[in-house]
Structure formats: C-alpha cells, structure tokens
C-alpha cells in the first residue's frame, strides 16, 4: 500500500520528545511509524495519540541496536509504502551525569555508543534506499549541546561523546547525500522535562518543535547543520 501523505519514522517514540514529535508529525497529516523497543509501548502510545490527530500513527517494534530488526522494519516499510520521507533518529540512552571521563566504565560508554551513535547510523543506512525514493527526503538526528566541542566540559562522558560523534555523523551524511537532495541535520531540543532530562526543563512541546522544523524543511532549507529552535548552534 502506498500513500500520498508523507511517511515518517520516529525511533524511541513511545515517550518524551520522540512521542511528541510523532504526535506533531501526525497532526500535520503525516503517516507516522511510531517505534519503540517494546511493541506494547508503541501500541499504547498510538492508542493514546491517534484519536486526536488527522494523520495515521502506526506502532512498530524497533530496537536500534538490533541490526536484523532494523533491516526487517525497512523491508516492511518498503512493502507497505515504497518509500520513506522523514527519518527521525531520536532513540538515545544514558544521560550519565554522575560519571567522569577519568574513571567511567568503558563498557558503559560502549553500550551508550551502540544506541546513540551506531543505532542512528545503522538505521540511517537501512532506510537510505527508501529516503532516496522520496520527493522531499529529510533525516534528523536528535542530538544535544552536550556534544558541542566548543562548549564541552567535563562530566557526562558517555552521553556527551556519543552526541559529539552523532554530530560528526550528521556532517558526513549531509555532505555525501547533498547531491541527492536529502537534507540531513542535527537538532538539540534543549533541556526538556523528560524521564532522561529530569524535572525543571522546558515542556516536551518546545523540544519537539525544533525537530519537526528540521523534518519539514523546504527543499531550499539547510543541510549539515546543528540547530536548536531553528537557530544554528556551535559545533
């Protein structure tokens, strides 16, 4: 089955910023594949959000650390839609504020990179053939200013380094895909009140707004940038 509505996929979308991003894209009329590691979590999120939006929300299991699972979902999307218009790499783990680079457990760092960097990387690779079939392809990597080299300080080593690496991947992909019209950008939502961000941050609506902005850029929009609220950030 194909659809004239844009087809978007959001990883880690059962809660927080990912969930709000999926909701906002569906509110714009997109067909949104709302992905979560546990099928039940994806189904519950869709059941809660779908009645209030005009677009379709479809629950899917996706663990970005599972290469076979990522490839299987790509084949499913190809069979059902024949293309993908928007990929939002949102899934992330381990905001390790209590750790220090001088002493942190490198196995923990490795696990963090497996989701935050390699998960986004393998998902991008798996879905690139479908993005290439879109008339207006967009790839958004949800990053963090903690990955900015200009402003980087000590602490939060696994998370900060994983996001710096994700920013580097964004630049690589944007340059390699520029000629194919695929806009690739990194977005920092800012400090948002989520399970990961903790209390005191801005509402998820604010964090998701910049992601949706990057996901719906016009063809003349930027690529290879790092943004928050639509404004450039220092790498």
C-alpha positions as a Python dict, from the first residue, in 0.01 Angstrom:
ca = {
    (1, 'X'): (0, 0, 0),
    (2, 'X'): (125, 348, -85),
    (3, 'X'): (12, 685, 44),
    (4, 'X'): (23, 1042, -77),
    (5, 'X'): (75, 1165, 280),
    (6, 'X'): (437, 1199, 390),
    (7, 'X'): (565, 883, 558),
    (8, 'X'): (774, 947, 870),
    (9, 'X'): (953, 716, 1111),
    (10, 'X'): (1049, 820, 1464),
    (11, 'X'): (1269, 598, 1680),
    (12, 'X'): (1230, 592, 2057),
    (13, 'X'): (885, 744, 2015),
    (14, 'X'): (682, 590, 2295),
    (15, 'X'): (756, 870, 2541),
    (16, 'X'): (906, 1215, 2585),
    (17, 'X'): (1034, 1413, 2290),
    (18, 'X'): (1002, 1123, 2048),
    (19, 'X'): (635, 1074, 2133),
    (20, 'X'): (560, 1444, 2096),
    (21, 'X'): (749, 1454, 1765),
    (22, 'X'): (541, 1163, 1635),
    (23, 'X'): (222, 1335, 1751),
    (24, 'X'): (313, 1665, 1584),
    (25, 'X'): (402, 1500, 1255),
    (26, 'X'): (72, 1309, 1260),
    (27, 'X'): (-104, 1637, 1339),
    (28, 'X'): (43, 1771, 1014),
    (29, 'X'): (-113, 1478, 829),
    (30, 'X'): (190, 1251, 809),
    (31, 'X'): (166, 876, 829),
    (32, 'X'): (395, 815, 1126),
    (33, 'X'): (564, 490, 1222),
    (34, 'X'): (590, 527, 1598),
    (35, 'X'): (872, 298, 1706),
    (36, 'X'): (968, 160, 2045),
    (37, 'X'): (1178, -128, 2173),
    (38, 'X'): (871, -297, 2322),
    (39, 'X'): (567, -346, 2095),
    (40, 'X'): (332, -283, 2386),
    (41, 'X'): (485, 60, 2449),
    (42, 'X'): (439, 160, 2085),
    (43, 'X'): (82, 32, 2081),
    (44, 'X'): (-11, 218, 2400),
    (45, 'X'): (134, 544, 2268),
    (46, 'X'): (-55, 511, 1940),
    (47, 'X'): (-380, 430, 2121),
    (48, 'X'): (-343, 745, 2330),
    (49, 'X'): (-244, 980, 2046),
    (50, 'X'): (-426, 859, 1735),
    (51, 'X'): (-780, 984, 1814),
    (52, 'X'): (-664, 1347, 1828),
    (53, 'X'): (-462, 1373, 1503),
    (54, 'X'): (-561, 1363, 1135),
    (55, 'X'): (-259, 1160, 1024),
    (56, 'X'): (-209, 788, 1078),
    (57, 'X'): (0, 658, 1365),
    (58, 'X'): (129, 303, 1324),
    (59, 'X'): (304, 120, 1611),
    (60, 'X'): (621, -74, 1534),
    (61, 'X'): (882, -254, 1737),
    (62, 'X'): (1231, -121, 1674),
    (63, 'X'): (1543, -170, 1881),
    (64, 'X'): (1811, 31, 1701),
    (65, 'X'): (2083, -194, 1846),
    (66, 'X'): (1929, -495, 1667),
    (67, 'X'): (2062, -489, 1311),
    (68, 'X'): (1831, -767, 1192),
    (69, 'X'): (1530, -589, 1341),
    (70, 'X'): (1623, -261, 1172),
    (71, 'X'): (1656, -433, 834),
    (72, 'X'): (1328, -617, 885),
    (73, 'X'): (1142, -294, 953),
    (74, 'X'): (1299, -134, 645),
    (75, 'X'): (1164, -422, 434),
    (76, 'X'): (822, -378, 594),
    (77, 'X'): (816, -6, 513),
    (78, 'X'): (926, -79, 157),
    (79, 'X'): (647, -333, 112),
    (80, 'X'): (377, -108, 260),
    (81, 'X'): (477, 236, 132),
    (82, 'X'): (762, 201, -117),
    (83, 'X'): (946, 498, 31),
    (84, 'X'): (1025, 694, 346),
    (85, 'X'): (1005, 1074, 355),
    (86, 'X'): (1130, 1154, 706),
    (87, 'X'): (1359, 963, 941),
    (88, 'X'): (1398, 1098, 1294),
    (89, 'X'): (1677, 926, 1486),
    (90, 'X'): (1556, 1003, 1837),
    (91, 'X'): (1634, 686, 2037),
    (92, 'X'): (1902, 752, 2299),
    (93, 'X'): (2010, 629, 2641),
    (94, 'X'): (2222, 708, 2945),
    (95, 'X'): (2246, 1072, 3044),
    (96, 'X'): (2534, 979, 3276),
    (97, 'X'): (2565, 1296, 3484),
    (98, 'X'): (2730, 1116, 3777),
    (99, 'X'): (3020, 985, 3567),
    (100, 'X'): (3359, 1135, 3484),
    (101, 'X'): (3578, 1058, 3185),
    (102, 'X'): (3878, 985, 3408),
    (103, 'X'): (3704, 696, 3581),
    (104, 'X'): (3393, 589, 3391),
    (105, 'X'): (3333, 227, 3298),
    (106, 'X'): (3421, 195, 2930),
    (107, 'X'): (3172, -89, 2887),
    (108, 'X'): (2903, 161, 2982),
    (109, 'X'): (3039, 404, 2725),
    (110, 'X'): (3037, 128, 2464),
    (111, 'X'): (2674, 44, 2536),
    (112, 'X'): (2581, 411, 2509),
    (113, 'X'): (2756, 446, 2175),
    (114, 'X'): (2580, 133, 2049),
    (115, 'X'): (2244, 308, 2080),
    (116, 'X'): (2321, 679, 2046),
    (117, 'X'): (2570, 658, 1759),
    (118, 'X'): (2567, 316, 1595),
    (119, 'X'): (2191, 279, 1637),
    (120, 'X'): (2129, 602, 1448),
    (121, 'X'): (2397, 509, 1193),
    (122, 'X'): (2259, 162, 1114),
    (123, 'X'): (1904, 298, 1097),
    (124, 'X'): (2012, 569, 853),
    (125, 'X'): (2194, 315, 636),
    (126, 'X'): (1898, 74, 636),
    (127, 'X'): (1644, 338, 537),
    (128, 'X'): (1854, 539, 290),
    (129, 'X'): (1727, 340, -10),
    (130, 'X'): (1372, 438, 87),
    (131, 'X'): (1463, 801, 156),
    (132, 'X'): (1613, 814, -192),
    (133, 'X'): (1267, 736, -332),
    (134, 'X'): (1111, 1037, -160),
    (135, 'X'): (1049, 1364, -338),
    (136, 'X'): (1145, 1558, -22),
    (137, 'X'): (1366, 1336, 198),
    (138, 'X'): (1467, 1455, 545),
    (139, 'X'): (1692, 1290, 803),
    (140, 'X'): (1700, 1438, 1154),
    (141, 'X'): (1946, 1326, 1421),
    (142, 'X'): (1829, 1428, 1767),
    (143, 'X'): (2147, 1547, 1935),
    (144, 'X'): (2241, 1764, 2232),
    (145, 'X'): (2451, 2071, 2300),
    (146, 'X'): (2645, 1846, 2538),
    (147, 'X'): (2802, 1716, 2216),
    (148, 'X'): (2921, 2063, 2111),
    (149, 'X'): (3303, 2070, 2112),
    (150, 'X'): (3306, 2447, 2151),
    (151, 'X'): (3112, 2433, 2478),
    (152, 'X'): (3214, 2089, 2602),
    (153, 'X'): (3324, 2050, 2962),
    (154, 'X'): (3387, 1755, 3193),
    (155, 'X'): (3124, 1510, 3311),
    (156, 'X'): (2852, 1314, 3132),
    (157, 'X'): (3121, 1141, 2926),
    (158, 'X'): (2930, 861, 2755),
    (159, 'X'): (2634, 1076, 2656),
    (160, 'X'): (2835, 1384, 2556),
    (161, 'X'): (3085, 1190, 2347),
    (162, 'X'): (2807, 988, 2182),
    (163, 'X'): (2633, 1310, 2078),
    (164, 'X'): (2957, 1468, 1953),
    (165, 'X'): (3003, 1157, 1739),
    (166, 'X'): (2641, 1181, 1620),
    (167, 'X'): (2708, 1540, 1515),
    (168, 'X'): (3011, 1423, 1317),
    (169, 'X'): (2798, 1155, 1151),
    (170, 'X'): (2544, 1423, 1060),
    (171, 'X'): (2811, 1624, 881),
    (172, 'X'): (2940, 1318, 695),
    (173, 'X'): (2596, 1207, 580),
    (174, 'X'): (2489, 1558, 482),
    (175, 'X'): (2791, 1608, 261),
    (176, 'X'): (2766, 1265, 99),
    (177, 'X'): (2391, 1300, 35),
    (178, 'X'): (2379, 1666, -66),
    (179, 'X'): (2370, 1585, -437),
    (180, 'X'): (2076, 1351, -378),
    (181, 'X'): (1863, 1629, -219),
    (182, 'X'): (1850, 1452, 119),
    (183, 'X'): (1863, 1717, 391),
    (184, 'X'): (2045, 1588, 700),
    (185, 'X'): (2058, 1794, 1018),
    (186, 'X'): (2123, 1754, 1390),
    (187, 'X'): (1883, 1913, 1639),
    (188, 'X'): (1932, 1986, 2008),
    (189, 'X'): (1592, 2001, 2178),
    (190, 'X'): (1739, 2182, 2479),
    (191, 'X'): (1683, 2089, 2841),
    (192, 'X'): (1341, 1927, 2839),
    (193, 'X'): (1143, 1779, 3127),
    (194, 'X'): (1150, 1411, 3031),
    (195, 'X'): (1246, 1088, 3204),
    (196, 'X'): (1603, 1148, 3082),
    (197, 'X'): (1616, 1524, 3130),
    (198, 'X'): (1453, 1524, 3471),
    (199, 'X'): (1229, 1792, 3625),
    (200, 'X'): (1284, 2161, 3573),
    (201, 'X'): (1325, 2159, 3196),
    (202, 'X'): (1102, 2306, 2928),
    (203, 'X'): (790, 2116, 2814),
    (204, 'X'): (824, 1843, 2551),
    (205, 'X'): (625, 2056, 2307),
    (206, 'X'): (914, 2303, 2295),
    (207, 'X'): (1175, 2032, 2245),
    (208, 'X'): (982, 1863, 1967),
    (209, 'X'): (915, 2185, 1777),
    (210, 'X'): (1274, 2216, 1652),
    (211, 'X'): (1280, 1853, 1543),
    (212, 'X'): (959, 1893, 1345),
    (213, 'X'): (1102, 2211, 1192),
    (214, 'X'): (1400, 2013, 1060),
    (215, 'X'): (1177, 1726, 948),
    (216, 'X'): (961, 1958, 737),
    (217, 'X'): (1219, 2194, 590),
    (218, 'X'): (1159, 2322, 238),
    (219, 'X'): (1383, 2190, -37),
    (220, 'X'): (1585, 2513, -10),
    (221, 'X'): (1647, 2451, 361),
    (222, 'X'): (1985, 2391, 523),
    (223, 'X'): (2169, 2061, 541),
    (224, 'X'): (2464, 1959, 756),
    (225, 'X'): (2366, 2197, 1036),
    (226, 'X'): (2326, 2181, 1413),
    (227, 'X'): (2021, 2366, 1543),
    (228, 'X'): (1808, 2444, 1844),
    (229, 'X'): (1469, 2613, 1794),
    (230, 'X'): (1562, 2658, 1429),
    (231, 'X'): (1875, 2859, 1513),
    (232, 'X'): (2233, 2739, 1448),
    (233, 'X'): (2443, 2604, 1735),
    (234, 'X'): (2821, 2590, 1756),
    (235, 'X'): (2970, 2251, 1674),
}
